[in-house]
Structure formats: structure tokens, C-alpha cells
Amino acid sequence: MCTAVGELFESKQQLQSQLCRYAFANRFHIRVMKSGSKRYQVRCIVEECKWRLRAVKVANSDYFHIRRFDHEHTCSNEARFPHQRQASARVIREHIKEKFRDHRLYKPKEIIQDIKKEFGISCNYHKAYRAKHIALDEVQGAPIESYRILPSYMYMLEQTNPGTITDLHTDSANRFMYMFFCLKACIDGFLSSIRPVIAIDAIFFKGPHVGVLFVAVCMNGNDQIFPLAFGVGDSETNEAWEWFLTRLHRAIGEVDDLVIVPDRKKSIITGVEKVFPNSFHGAFAVHLERNMLGRYGKSKILKDIFRKAIKVYRVNQFTRCMEQLENMNSQAAMYITDVGFERWARAYSPRKRYNLTSYNIAEAMNNAIKTCQKLPITGVIDCIREVLQLWFYDRQTSAGKLKSTLTSKADVDIGVDDEKARNLTVYPITYYSFLVKDRDLDGTVDLTSKTCTCREFDIDEIPCEHALACTRVRRFSYADYCSPYYSSAFLVASYSGKIHPVGHPPEWLVPEDIASIVVLPPVGRRFPERPKKNRTPSFGEGVSQSRCTNFHRNGHNSHSCTYSRSSKSLTSTSGVGEASGSHNV
């Protein structure tokens, strides 16, 4: 940076920026002596110091080159104050912008700490905040620019990942409405190796423009999230969900025994019923539980009985749970009955939901990609692509190292049931069918059809404790009676696809008809206040309270505690457990 006479700069602005960084790094202040269209001259802020720099414009161009550079300082260190006048937000931007290349959430507090540690100068929060957003706009593009390059990005995504499906829809005024993308690796993995249960949900953006991210995910045989498709809409409406689900249907086609578990929003349910009429539409039991507790009172016993009703496999066990619910709260029992047992209970499910009855995997996916919420739209898509790229590589590598026939999660689950199977008594009926004595829950097992009267073997397609007891008697391998979805080979196959980056915009080779497409941001913009960082709790969802570690009071933490240290002994003698969130003793 500005180390020799004759160094050339593309513009005066670049010269100024580099010179500020030079002063910033070497901890001294500069004063501008002359700044014109043809000459730029500065010196050290200390009058007696001999440090000077003079640059002039190259004729018939915008270039500036250094004509004089006295690089030695003759001033004392006393002139180097902790608040560096050259450390402006734009200069700090030059230092921190590379840290945003990987979409990292680099906070102003971290910027202040890094600048202090590396250069020994102070930086206030406001300056660090402005530097962060200037760097974000330069690295990831301004929001308006991000919409402009969206068609080119989607074209390059298809080129670098052949077979990927993308779509973009704008209104008559060229304003953004919807977009969809489903990577080829995700499509192939789902159709070949993933259980046909899809969870659908949405997450709201927190950037300068309003928007909703649509998410469709599944679970692999190791009970890990498997992303399928993503979309963006200007708002969460019936039309937006129908558009997204139509593109999803085009990407995966008709899937046998497909089960779709949508969020409880009516707009999603309407779209699923219209676009996927041949699939079974379940319901997230966790949402049903929150609604029930929110409407009819939060009771731990009520919640425990309902959760047991969700998970049991036998109809008679389910009936007993519903009788207990009816006795405790008849209105709550009526509410979940009206929803339809087949939509949330294992005992009545007409199709296999495996063990995905109560997992809200769509919300888990939202938590995994919530760092993308604040980015411009193209940054959101590329951030998701990058997350998926890392997931596919890491999980394929881990799956390739498995020594067992089954996945780790399936091995653990079978190990738990196998311990129970050791204590069961088996009575053969034929060579492949058995009666297994299990107190009052006996099971009749048929290994040929892979069924058991307890229905766990039938629904989850993994041997129950009764079936494991039978395989132990015949010395069969229990892995032969598991669905291929739980095999390590299927786990490897589900992540066998590769996800490639799209590169930087200057490197893109995009046809003119694609690059010339005009896409403007949606009409709606955010209100001036700062967006919420945390998700708004759903109706009936419990919210945990913070607890002070100094005085063990609810409603605040140790940093926001208003008690004085001297009152701690007073609190310990007056009974800590009596107070809640109040500070009144």
C-alpha cells in the first residue's frame, strides 16, 4: 500500500482508500494539503513531521500515480491517538469485507474487538455497524442489485448443476413475485433413497425487502434432515403456495405412497390438497398439541397423555389414551377428534409415516438456515446452496465410513428393542410365523410379510421387539428385515450427488436474453424498526424464561439484573424461591 514512487491507481477514490488504509495500519494521521481533479497531496498531521505524499493524474485517463513519497516519519508516537481519524466506516470496510464472503454473521461488536486487537485503535458501535453494511453491500450486492442479477444466477445454477430445476415469476411491472429451485442432487437422492414423507413450512426474511422462504424437506434413514426444494415468495398467500407446490410436483412427479405434512396454515393445506390430490395429507402433532394446550389450558398430564396417544401403534392402546383425555378435558378430546385421528395418530394412519409422526423437521431446517434471512435474495439462495453443498459432502463422507449394514440411528433403535426382546418367550407357529408372549401385549409375527400385530413392524418397516425375538430364535440377520431406507447403502446413495458453486458474477457467461431480464424488488418494504431476531412463538407454544444466576430469579439474566451485590446475603435469608420475575423483596 503506497510503498513506492510511481505506483499506479485506477482512480482518485482508490488512491484515497488505499492511503487511508495505509495510515490506518501504520497508526498515524494524515491531513490533506491539496485535493483537485489533477492532483492529490497529503502530509502527516504533525507540522514538524517530514512525511509527505503527492500524486498526480495521468494525462487523458482517470489513473493517478505517485510522484513523491517520503515514507519516514519524524514525529513522536504521542501524535498517534486511540481514535484514528482515518479509520472511517469505508476504510474499515476494506479490512473486514473478506470475512463476509462465506455469508458469515459478523457482528459490530466483533468488528470493534478485531480492530482493537489487530490495530490497537478504538472504534465505536455506530461506525462498526455502518462498516458492516457497506461491506455487505459490496460483497453480497445491494438488495436492488441482487434482484437484478437473479435471472443470471439461476441460469448459472442450472449450468453448474445440470438437471437442477429453477423458475422465476414476475408481475406485469417486472416486480418479483415468486422463485423456485430444486437441485438435481436433492431430486435424485429423494427419488432413490429417501422415505416418501415431505414436510413443508415457511420462514420470513429479515432483510430490507419483505419475503417468505418456502421449504420442503424430508428425513434420511439416519433421521437427519434431507433438503428437497426451496422457493421464495413476496408474501405467504394461497397463490404463492400453490405456485411453489406446482413446481415441486413438476420436479418430483407422482410418488407412490407419498405423505405430505404441511404447516397448520390454511393456505398451505389448500395448496397441498389441490396440487397433490393423490398424496396423504397429515398434520404435525406438535402443532396440534400447541393448539390444544393453548385453547384448553396448559397441563403437563394432558400433554403427556396426548403424546402417548400420538406414538402408540395399537388401536386398543390409543382408545385407552383417548378415554383418559375425555375424562380429563372433554373439550380438548373433542378438538383433536375433529381434526381426524388418521392425520396425526400412528394407530390410524392409512399410509406409512414411519417414525416422523411428531418431528417438526421443517422448523429444524428453518433453524439451520436462519443465518440466510438477512441477506439479499441472491445471497439467500447461494447461502442455502452452500449449506447443502457442505451437508452433502460431510454426510456422504460419514456414511461411507459406516461399517454396519444399517445406519447409526437404526442400529441404536434396534439395540434398544433387542434388549427387551431377550426377555420375551417365542412360540413358533410355522417356520416364519410366531406367537411372542409379552405380558398382556402379545404379538403375532410373520417374517415373510414383515408384519406384527403390534403394528410397529408394519408402520416403521423396522423389526419390533417381537420380530427381533423371532429372528434371534431362527438366527436370522435382523438387517434383512429392515426397509432399505435404513441401510447404509441407501444413506450413501442419497448423498451421492454433487453440488457445485456458481462462481462470482464477473466470471459468469450468461446469454444476453437472460442477462437482459428485468427483475425489480417487490413493492412492500420493511418498516424502519429493527426486525425481530427470534421466531415469534406459535399459539400454545411454551416459552422458557431466563433465570438470573446471581439471585436465582426468573424473568431476567445476570447481565440485566438490577439487584445490588450487597443484597445477595439479604436474598439468601429471606427465601429465594418465593419471588418470580419481580424485584420487590
Coordinates of C-alpha atoms in Angstrom, one line a residue:
M1 CA 0.0 0.0 0.0
C2 CA 1.6 3.3 -1.2
T3 CA 5.1 2.0 -0.9
A4 CA 6.9 3.5 -3.8
V5 CA 7.1 6.3 -6.2
G6 CA 5.3 5.5 -9.5
E7 CA 2.6 3.3 -8.0
L8 CA -0.5 3.5 -10.2
F9 CA -4.2 3.6 -9.1
E10 CA -7.2 3.3 -11.2
S11 CA -8.9 6.4 -9.8
K12 CA -8.5 9.1 -7.2
Q13 CA -11.0 7.3 -5.0
Q14 CA -8.9 4.1 -5.0
L15 CA -5.8 6.2 -4.1
Q16 CA -7.7 7.8 -1.2
S17 CA -9.0 4.5 0.1
Q18 CA -5.6 2.8 -0.1
L19 CA -3.9 5.8 1.6
C20 CA -6.4 5.8 4.5
R21 CA -5.8 2.1 5.0
Y22 CA -2.0 2.8 5.0
A23 CA -2.4 5.4 7.7
F24 CA -4.8 3.1 9.5
A25 CA -2.4 0.2 9.5
N26 CA 0.6 2.3 10.4
R27 CA -1.2 4.2 13.2
F28 CA -0.7 7.8 12.1
H29 CA -3.0 10.7 11.0
I30 CA -2.9 12.5 7.6
R31 CA -4.0 15.9 6.6
V32 CA -5.0 16.8 3.1
M33 CA -3.0 19.8 1.7
K34 CA -4.5 19.8 -1.8
S35 CA -7.2 17.8 -3.5
G36 CA -8.2 18.5 -7.0
S37 CA -9.1 16.9 -10.2
K38 CA -5.5 16.6 -11.3
R39 CA -3.5 16.5 -8.0
Y40 CA -3.8 15.0 -4.6
Q41 CA -1.3 16.0 -1.9
V42 CA -1.2 15.0 1.8
R43 CA 1.1 15.2 4.8
C44 CA 1.4 14.0 8.4
I45 CA -0.9 15.8 10.8
V46 CA 2.1 16.8 12.9
E47 CA 3.5 20.1 11.4
E48 CA 7.2 19.2 12.1
C49 CA 6.9 15.7 10.5
K50 CA 8.5 15.3 7.1
W51 CA 6.2 12.6 5.8
R52 CA 4.6 13.7 2.5
L53 CA 2.8 12.1 -0.4
R54 CA 1.9 13.7 -3.8
A55 CA 0.1 12.1 -6.6
V56 CA -1.0 13.5 -10.0
K57 CA -3.4 12.4 -12.7
V58 CA -2.1 10.6 -15.8
A59 CA -3.0 12.6 -18.9
N60 CA -6.1 11.5 -20.8
S61 CA -7.1 8.9 -18.2
D62 CA -8.6 8.5 -14.7
Y63 CA -5.4 7.0 -13.4
F64 CA -3.4 8.6 -10.6
H65 CA 0.2 7.8 -9.9
I66 CA 2.5 8.7 -7.0
R67 CA 5.2 11.4 -7.8
R68 CA 6.5 11.9 -4.3
F69 CA 6.6 9.7 -1.3
D70 CA 8.6 10.4 1.9
H71 CA 7.8 7.2 3.8
E72 CA 9.7 8.0 7.0
H73 CA 8.1 9.8 10.0
T74 CA 10.0 12.2 12.1
C75 CA 7.1 12.8 14.6
S76 CA 6.7 11.1 18.0
N77 CA 4.3 8.4 18.9
E78 CA 2.3 10.9 21.1
A79 CA 0.5 12.0 17.9
R80 CA -1.0 8.6 17.4
F81 CA -4.3 8.8 19.3
P82 CA -6.5 5.8 20.1
H83 CA -9.3 7.2 17.9
Q84 CA -7.9 7.0 14.4
R85 CA -9.3 9.8 12.2
Q86 CA -8.6 7.8 9.0
A87 CA -10.5 4.8 10.4
S88 CA -13.7 5.7 8.7
A89 CA -16.5 3.2 8.1
R90 CA -15.4 2.8 4.4
V91 CA -11.8 2.1 5.4
I92 CA -12.8 -0.5 8.0
R93 CA -15.0 -1.9 5.2
E94 CA -11.9 -2.7 3.2
H95 CA -10.4 -4.6 6.1
I96 CA -13.5 -6.7 7.0
K97 CA -15.2 -7.4 3.7
E98 CA -13.4 -10.7 3.1
K99 CA -15.0 -12.1 6.2
F100 CA -18.4 -11.8 4.6
R101 CA -17.5 -13.9 1.6
D102 CA -18.9 -17.0 3.3
H103 CA -22.1 -15.2 4.4
R104 CA -20.8 -15.1 8.0
L105 CA -22.9 -13.1 10.5
Y106 CA -20.1 -10.7 11.5
K107 CA -21.5 -8.6 14.4
P108 CA -20.4 -4.9 15.0
K109 CA -19.2 -5.9 18.5
E110 CA -16.9 -8.5 16.9
I111 CA -15.6 -5.8 14.4
I112 CA -14.8 -3.5 17.3
Q113 CA -12.9 -6.3 19.1
D114 CA -10.9 -7.3 15.9
I115 CA -10.0 -3.7 15.1
K116 CA -8.8 -3.1 18.6
K117 CA -6.8 -6.4 18.6
E118 CA -5.2 -6.0 15.2
F119 CA -4.5 -2.3 15.1
G120 CA -4.8 -1.1 18.6
I121 CA -7.3 1.7 17.9
S122 CA -10.9 2.3 19.1
C123 CA -14.0 2.1 17.0
N124 CA -17.5 3.0 18.2
Y125 CA -20.5 0.8 17.6
H126 CA -22.2 3.2 15.1
K127 CA -19.1 3.2 12.9
A128 CA -18.7 -0.6 13.0
Y129 CA -22.4 -1.0 12.2
R130 CA -22.0 1.3 9.1
A131 CA -18.8 -0.5 8.0
K132 CA -20.6 -3.9 8.2
H133 CA -23.4 -2.8 6.0
I134 CA -21.1 -1.1 3.5
A135 CA -19.1 -4.3 3.3
L136 CA -22.2 -6.4 2.9
D137 CA -23.5 -4.3 0.0
E138 CA -20.1 -4.6 -1.7
V139 CA -19.6 -8.3 -1.2
Q140 CA -23.1 -9.7 -1.5
G141 CA -24.7 -6.9 -3.5
A142 CA -27.2 -4.3 -2.7
P143 CA -30.8 -5.6 -2.4
I144 CA -31.9 -4.0 -5.7
E145 CA -28.8 -5.3 -7.5
S146 CA -29.4 -8.7 -6.0
Y147 CA -32.9 -8.8 -7.7
R148 CA -31.3 -7.6 -11.0
I149 CA -28.8 -10.5 -11.2
L150 CA -31.3 -13.1 -10.0
P151 CA -32.1 -14.5 -13.5
S152 CA -28.4 -14.7 -14.3
Y153 CA -27.7 -16.5 -11.0
M154 CA -30.5 -19.1 -11.7
Y155 CA -29.1 -19.7 -15.2
M156 CA -25.6 -20.3 -13.8
L157 CA -27.1 -22.6 -11.1
E158 CA -28.6 -24.8 -13.8
Q159 CA -25.4 -24.7 -15.8
T160 CA -23.1 -25.7 -12.9
N161 CA -25.5 -28.3 -11.6
P162 CA -27.1 -29.9 -14.7
G163 CA -30.6 -31.2 -14.1
T164 CA -31.4 -28.6 -11.5
I165 CA -34.9 -27.1 -11.8
T166 CA -35.4 -23.3 -11.4
D167 CA -38.3 -21.0 -12.1
L168 CA -38.9 -17.3 -11.7
H169 CA -42.2 -15.3 -11.9
T170 CA -42.7 -11.5 -12.0
D171 CA -45.8 -9.4 -12.4
S172 CA -46.7 -7.1 -15.3
A173 CA -44.4 -4.3 -13.9
N174 CA -41.4 -6.7 -13.7
R175 CA -41.6 -6.8 -10.0
F176 CA -40.5 -10.0 -8.2
M177 CA -43.3 -12.4 -7.1
Y178 CA -42.1 -16.0 -6.8
M179 CA -39.0 -18.1 -7.5
F180 CA -38.3 -21.9 -7.1
F181 CA -35.2 -24.0 -7.2
C182 CA -34.6 -27.7 -6.6
L183 CA -31.1 -29.1 -7.1
K184 CA -30.5 -32.2 -9.1
A185 CA -28.6 -33.9 -6.3
C186 CA -31.7 -33.4 -4.0
I187 CA -34.1 -34.7 -6.6
D188 CA -32.1 -37.9 -7.3
G189 CA -31.5 -38.5 -3.6
F190 CA -35.1 -38.2 -2.7
L191 CA -36.5 -40.4 -5.5
S192 CA -33.9 -43.2 -5.0
S193 CA -33.2 -43.4 -1.2
I194 CA -35.5 -41.2 1.0
R195 CA -38.7 -42.2 2.7
P196 CA -41.6 -40.6 0.9
V197 CA -42.7 -38.2 3.6
I198 CA -42.3 -34.4 2.9
A199 CA -42.7 -31.7 5.5
I200 CA -43.5 -28.2 4.3
D201 CA -43.1 -24.8 6.1
A202 CA -42.1 -21.2 5.6
I203 CA -39.7 -18.7 7.1
F204 CA -39.8 -14.9 6.8
F205 CA -37.0 -12.8 5.6
K206 CA -35.4 -10.2 7.9
G207 CA -33.6 -8.2 5.1
P208 CA -34.6 -4.8 3.7
H209 CA -37.3 -6.3 1.5
V210 CA -40.3 -8.4 2.6
G211 CA -40.4 -12.0 1.5
V212 CA -41.0 -15.6 2.6
L213 CA -38.8 -18.6 2.1
F214 CA -40.7 -21.8 1.3
V215 CA -39.1 -25.1 2.5
A216 CA -39.8 -28.7 1.6
V217 CA -37.7 -31.2 3.5
C218 CA -37.6 -35.0 4.3
M219 CA -35.5 -37.2 6.6
N220 CA -33.0 -39.8 5.6
G221 CA -32.6 -43.2 7.1
N222 CA -30.3 -41.8 9.8
D223 CA -33.0 -39.4 11.0
Q224 CA -31.2 -36.4 9.6
I225 CA -32.8 -33.5 7.6
F226 CA -32.7 -34.1 3.8
P227 CA -33.5 -30.8 1.9
L228 CA -35.6 -31.2 -1.2
A229 CA -36.8 -27.9 -2.6
F230 CA -36.9 -24.2 -1.8
G231 CA -38.8 -21.2 -3.0
V232 CA -39.3 -17.5 -2.3
G233 CA -42.5 -15.5 -2.4
D234 CA -43.2 -11.9 -1.9
S235 CA -45.8 -12.9 0.6
E236 CA -47.4 -16.1 2.1
T237 CA -50.7 -16.4 0.2
N238 CA -52.8 -19.1 -1.3
E239 CA -51.5 -18.2 -4.8
A240 CA -47.8 -18.2 -3.7
W241 CA -48.1 -21.7 -2.0
E242 CA -49.9 -23.1 -5.0
W243 CA -47.2 -21.8 -7.3
F244 CA -44.5 -23.3 -5.2
L245 CA -46.2 -26.7 -4.8
T246 CA -46.9 -26.9 -8.5
R247 CA -43.2 -26.5 -9.3
L248 CA -42.4 -29.1 -6.6
H249 CA -44.8 -31.5 -8.2
R250 CA -43.1 -31.0 -11.6
A251 CA -39.7 -31.6 -10.0
I252 CA -40.5 -34.9 -8.3
G253 CA -43.5 -36.1 -10.3
E254 CA -46.0 -38.7 -8.9
V255 CA -44.5 -40.6 -6.0
D256 CA -46.1 -43.8 -4.7
D257 CA -47.5 -43.7 -1.1
L258 CA -46.4 -40.1 -0.7
V259 CA -47.2 -38.4 2.6
I260 CA -47.1 -34.6 2.9
V261 CA -47.1 -33.0 6.3
P262 CA -47.8 -29.2 5.9
D263 CA -47.7 -26.5 8.5
R264 CA -51.1 -25.7 10.1
K265 CA -51.7 -22.6 7.9
K266 CA -54.8 -22.9 5.8
S267 CA -53.0 -21.5 2.7
I268 CA -50.5 -24.4 2.7
I269 CA -53.2 -27.1 3.3
T270 CA -55.3 -25.7 0.4
G271 CA -52.4 -25.8 -1.9
V272 CA -51.4 -29.3 -1.0
E273 CA -54.9 -30.6 -1.5
K274 CA -55.1 -29.0 -4.9
V275 CA -51.6 -29.9 -6.3
F276 CA -51.1 -33.3 -4.6
P277 CA -54.6 -34.9 -4.6
N278 CA -53.2 -38.4 -4.6
S279 CA -51.0 -38.0 -1.6
F280 CA -52.0 -38.3 2.0
H281 CA -52.0 -35.0 3.9
G282 CA -51.0 -35.5 7.5
A283 CA -50.7 -32.9 10.3
F284 CA -47.8 -32.0 12.6
A285 CA -48.7 -33.4 16.0
V286 CA -46.6 -30.7 17.7
H287 CA -48.9 -28.0 16.2
L288 CA -52.0 -29.9 17.2
E289 CA -50.6 -30.2 20.8
R290 CA -49.9 -26.4 20.9
N291 CA -53.3 -25.6 19.7
M292 CA -55.0 -27.9 22.2
L293 CA -52.9 -26.6 25.2
G294 CA -53.4 -23.0 24.1
R295 CA -57.2 -23.4 23.8
Y296 CA -57.9 -25.6 26.8
G297 CA -55.2 -24.9 29.3
K298 CA -51.6 -25.9 29.7
S299 CA -51.5 -29.2 31.7
K300 CA -48.5 -31.5 31.8
I301 CA -50.6 -34.5 32.3
L302 CA -52.8 -33.6 29.4
K303 CA -49.7 -33.1 27.2
D304 CA -48.2 -36.4 28.3
I305 CA -51.4 -38.4 27.5
F306 CA -51.7 -36.8 24.1
R307 CA -48.1 -37.5 23.3
K308 CA -48.6 -41.1 24.2
A309 CA -51.7 -41.2 22.0
I310 CA -49.6 -40.0 19.1
K311 CA -46.9 -42.7 19.4
V312 CA -48.8 -45.9 20.3
Y313 CA -49.3 -48.3 17.4
R314 CA -52.2 -50.5 18.7
V315 CA -55.8 -49.2 18.3
N316 CA -56.7 -50.5 21.8
Q317 CA -53.9 -48.6 23.4
F318 CA -54.9 -45.5 21.5
T319 CA -58.5 -45.9 22.7
R320 CA -57.4 -46.0 26.3
C321 CA -55.4 -42.8 25.9
M322 CA -58.4 -41.0 24.3
E323 CA -60.6 -42.2 27.2
Q324 CA -58.2 -40.7 29.7
L325 CA -58.2 -37.4 27.7
E326 CA -62.0 -37.4 27.6
N327 CA -62.1 -37.8 31.4
M328 CA -59.6 -35.0 31.9
N329 CA -60.9 -32.5 29.4
S330 CA -63.8 -33.4 27.1
Q331 CA -63.4 -30.2 25.0
A332 CA -59.7 -31.0 24.3
A333 CA -60.6 -34.5 23.3
M334 CA -63.3 -33.3 21.0
Y335 CA -60.9 -30.8 19.4
I336 CA -58.3 -33.4 18.4
T337 CA -61.0 -35.8 17.4
D338 CA -62.5 -33.3 14.9
V339 CA -59.1 -33.0 13.2
G340 CA -59.2 -36.7 12.4
F341 CA -57.2 -39.4 14.0
E342 CA -55.7 -40.6 10.7
R343 CA -53.9 -37.2 10.3
W344 CA -51.8 -37.4 13.4
A345 CA -52.1 -40.8 15.2
R346 CA -49.9 -43.7 14.2
A347 CA -52.6 -46.2 15.2
Y348 CA -54.9 -44.8 12.4
S349 CA -52.5 -43.6 9.8
P350 CA -53.6 -45.1 6.4
R351 CA -50.1 -44.7 5.0
K352 CA -46.6 -45.2 6.4
R353 CA -45.3 -42.1 8.1
Y354 CA -42.5 -44.2 9.7
N355 CA -41.2 -42.5 12.8
L356 CA -42.0 -39.0 11.5
T357 CA -45.2 -38.5 13.4
S358 CA -44.3 -35.7 15.7
Y359 CA -40.9 -34.4 14.4
N360 CA -41.2 -30.9 13.1
I361 CA -38.3 -31.3 10.6
A362 CA -39.4 -28.2 8.6
E363 CA -38.8 -26.0 11.6
A364 CA -35.5 -27.7 12.2
M365 CA -34.5 -26.8 8.7
N366 CA -35.5 -23.2 9.2
N367 CA -33.2 -23.0 12.3
A368 CA -30.4 -24.5 10.2
I369 CA -30.6 -21.8 7.5
K370 CA -31.8 -18.8 9.7
T371 CA -28.4 -17.1 9.1
C372 CA -29.5 -16.5 5.5
Q373 CA -32.6 -14.5 6.5
K374 CA -30.9 -11.1 6.5
L375 CA -29.2 -11.5 3.1
P376 CA -30.4 -10.1 -0.3
I377 CA -32.4 -12.6 -2.3
T378 CA -29.5 -13.9 -4.4
G379 CA -27.4 -14.2 -1.3
V380 CA -30.2 -16.2 0.4
I381 CA -30.2 -18.8 -2.4
D382 CA -26.4 -19.1 -2.6
C383 CA -26.2 -19.4 1.2
I384 CA -28.6 -22.3 1.1
R385 CA -26.7 -23.8 -1.8
E386 CA -23.5 -23.6 0.2
V387 CA -25.1 -25.2 3.3
L388 CA -26.4 -28.0 1.1
Q389 CA -23.0 -28.4 -0.5
L390 CA -21.3 -28.9 2.9
W391 CA -24.1 -31.2 4.1
F392 CA -23.9 -33.5 1.1
Y393 CA -20.1 -33.8 1.3
D394 CA -19.9 -34.3 5.1
R395 CA -22.8 -36.8 5.2
Q396 CA -21.6 -38.8 2.2
T397 CA -18.2 -39.0 3.8
S398 CA -19.6 -40.1 7.2
A399 CA -22.0 -42.6 5.5
G400 CA -19.0 -44.1 3.5
K401 CA -17.2 -44.8 6.8
L402 CA -20.1 -46.9 8.3
K403 CA -19.1 -50.5 8.9
S404 CA -22.6 -51.7 9.7
T405 CA -25.3 -52.7 7.2
L406 CA -27.7 -50.2 8.8
T407 CA -27.4 -46.5 9.7
S408 CA -26.2 -45.5 13.1
K409 CA -29.7 -44.4 14.2
A410 CA -31.3 -47.6 13.1
D411 CA -28.7 -49.6 14.9
V412 CA -29.3 -47.7 18.1
D413 CA -33.0 -48.2 17.9
I414 CA -32.8 -51.9 17.2
G415 CA -30.3 -52.2 20.1
V416 CA -32.8 -50.8 22.5
D417 CA -35.6 -53.2 21.3
D418 CA -33.2 -56.1 21.2
E419 CA -32.6 -55.7 25.0
K420 CA -36.3 -56.0 25.5
A421 CA -36.5 -59.0 23.1
R422 CA -34.1 -61.1 25.2
N423 CA -36.8 -61.4 27.9
L424 CA -39.7 -62.5 25.6
T425 CA -40.9 -66.0 25.0
V426 CA -41.4 -67.2 21.4
Y427 CA -43.8 -70.0 20.3
P428 CA -43.3 -71.0 16.7
I429 CA -46.5 -71.4 14.5
T430 CA -44.7 -72.1 11.3
Y431 CA -41.1 -71.7 10.3
Y432 CA -41.6 -68.0 9.6
S433 CA -44.5 -67.2 11.9
F434 CA -44.6 -67.0 15.7
L435 CA -46.5 -66.0 18.8
V436 CA -44.5 -63.9 21.1
K437 CA -45.6 -63.6 24.7
D438 CA -45.2 -60.1 26.0
R439 CA -47.4 -59.9 29.1
D440 CA -50.8 -58.5 28.0
L441 CA -49.3 -57.2 24.7
D442 CA -48.6 -60.4 22.9
G443 CA -47.5 -60.2 19.3
T444 CA -48.1 -62.5 16.3
V445 CA -45.2 -62.1 13.9
D446 CA -44.9 -63.1 10.2
L447 CA -41.4 -62.7 9.0
T448 CA -42.4 -63.5 5.4
S449 CA -44.7 -60.5 5.1
K450 CA -42.8 -58.5 7.7
T451 CA -45.8 -57.8 9.9
C452 CA -46.7 -58.0 13.6
T453 CA -50.0 -57.5 15.4
C454 CA -48.3 -54.7 17.4
R455 CA -48.1 -52.8 14.1
E456 CA -44.7 -51.3 14.8
F457 CA -43.1 -53.7 12.3
D458 CA -45.7 -52.7 9.7
I459 CA -45.6 -49.0 10.1
D460 CA -41.9 -48.2 10.7
E461 CA -40.6 -51.1 8.5
I462 CA -38.0 -51.9 11.1
P463 CA -38.2 -55.0 13.3
C464 CA -40.1 -54.5 16.6
E465 CA -39.0 -56.3 19.8
H466 CA -41.4 -59.2 18.9
A467 CA -39.8 -59.6 15.5
L468 CA -36.3 -59.3 16.9
A469 CA -37.1 -62.2 19.4
C470 CA -38.1 -64.3 16.4
T471 CA -35.0 -63.5 14.4
R472 CA -33.0 -64.5 17.4
V473 CA -34.7 -67.9 17.6
R474 CA -34.1 -68.6 13.9
R475 CA -30.7 -66.9 13.9
F476 CA -31.7 -64.7 11.1
S477 CA -30.0 -61.3 10.5
Y478 CA -32.3 -58.6 11.6
A479 CA -30.9 -56.3 8.9
D480 CA -32.6 -58.4 6.3
Y481 CA -36.0 -57.4 7.7
C482 CA -35.4 -53.7 7.7
S483 CA -36.6 -51.4 5.0
P484 CA -33.8 -50.4 2.5
Y485 CA -34.3 -46.8 3.6
Y486 CA -32.5 -47.7 6.8
S487 CA -29.5 -49.2 5.1
S488 CA -26.1 -47.5 4.9
A489 CA -26.1 -48.1 1.2
F490 CA -29.2 -46.0 0.8
L491 CA -27.7 -43.4 3.0
V492 CA -24.6 -43.2 0.8
A493 CA -26.8 -43.1 -2.3
S494 CA -29.0 -40.3 -1.0
Y495 CA -25.9 -38.0 -0.8
S496 CA -24.1 -39.3 -3.9
G497 CA -25.0 -36.2 -5.9
K498 CA -22.6 -33.2 -6.1
I499 CA -23.5 -29.6 -5.6
H500 CA -21.2 -27.1 -7.3
P501 CA -20.8 -23.4 -6.7
V502 CA -21.8 -20.9 -9.3
G503 CA -18.7 -18.7 -9.0
H504 CA -18.5 -14.9 -8.9
P505 CA -20.7 -12.7 -11.1
P506 CA -17.8 -11.3 -13.2
E507 CA -17.0 -14.9 -14.2
W508 CA -20.5 -15.8 -15.4
L509 CA -21.1 -16.5 -19.0
V510 CA -24.8 -15.6 -19.4
P511 CA -26.7 -15.3 -22.7
E512 CA -27.9 -11.8 -23.5
D513 CA -31.6 -12.8 -23.4
I514 CA -31.1 -14.0 -19.8
A515 CA -29.0 -11.1 -18.6
S516 CA -31.4 -8.6 -20.0
I517 CA -34.3 -9.8 -18.0
V518 CA -35.5 -7.0 -15.6
V519 CA -36.5 -8.1 -12.1
L520 CA -37.4 -5.3 -9.6
P521 CA -37.9 -5.8 -5.8
P522 CA -41.4 -6.4 -4.5
V523 CA -43.5 -3.3 -3.7
G524 CA -43.6 -3.8 0.0
R525 CA -40.7 -2.7 2.2
R526 CA -40.0 -3.1 5.9
F527 CA -40.9 -0.6 8.5
P528 CA -38.0 1.4 9.9
E529 CA -37.7 -0.5 13.2
R530 CA -35.2 -3.3 13.6
P531 CA -36.7 -6.8 12.6
K532 CA -37.1 -9.4 15.3
K533 CA -34.2 -11.8 15.6
N534 CA -36.1 -14.7 17.2
R535 CA -39.1 -16.5 15.8
T536 CA -42.5 -15.5 17.3
P537 CA -43.8 -18.4 19.4
S538 CA -46.7 -20.2 17.9
F539 CA -50.1 -20.3 19.6
G540 CA -49.9 -22.5 22.7
E541 CA -46.1 -22.9 22.4
G542 CA -44.3 -22.7 25.7
V543 CA -41.7 -20.0 26.1
S544 CA -38.8 -20.7 28.5
Q545 CA -38.0 -17.9 30.9
S546 CA -34.4 -16.7 31.6
R547 CA -33.1 -17.1 35.1
C548 CA -30.6 -15.0 36.9
T549 CA -27.6 -16.9 38.1
N550 CA -26.7 -14.3 40.8
F551 CA -30.0 -14.3 42.7
H552 CA -31.9 -17.2 41.0
R553 CA -34.9 -15.0 40.0
N554 CA -36.9 -15.6 36.8
G555 CA -37.6 -13.1 34.1
H556 CA -34.1 -11.7 33.7
N557 CA -30.4 -12.8 33.4
S558 CA -27.3 -11.9 35.3
H559 CA -26.4 -9.1 32.9
S560 CA -29.7 -7.3 33.2
C561 CA -30.1 -7.9 36.9
T562 CA -30.9 -4.7 38.8
Y563 CA -30.1 -6.1 42.3
S564 CA -27.0 -4.8 44.0
R565 CA -24.3 -7.2 45.1
S566 CA -24.9 -6.2 48.7
S567 CA -28.4 -7.5 48.6
K568 CA -27.3 -11.1 47.9
S569 CA -27.0 -12.0 51.6
L570 CA -30.4 -10.4 52.2
T571 CA -32.0 -12.5 49.5
S572 CA -30.4 -15.8 50.7
T573 CA -32.0 -15.3 54.2
S574 CA -35.4 -14.1 53.0
G575 CA -36.2 -17.1 50.8
V576 CA -35.2 -17.0 47.2
G577 CA -37.9 -19.4 45.9
E578 CA -40.7 -17.1 46.8
A579 CA -40.1 -14.5 44.1
S580 CA -40.8 -14.8 40.4
G581 CA -39.6 -12.2 37.9
S582 CA -40.3 -9.2 40.2
H583 CA -37.5 -7.3 42.0
N584 CA -39.7 -6.5 45.0
V585 CA -38.3 -8.2 48.1

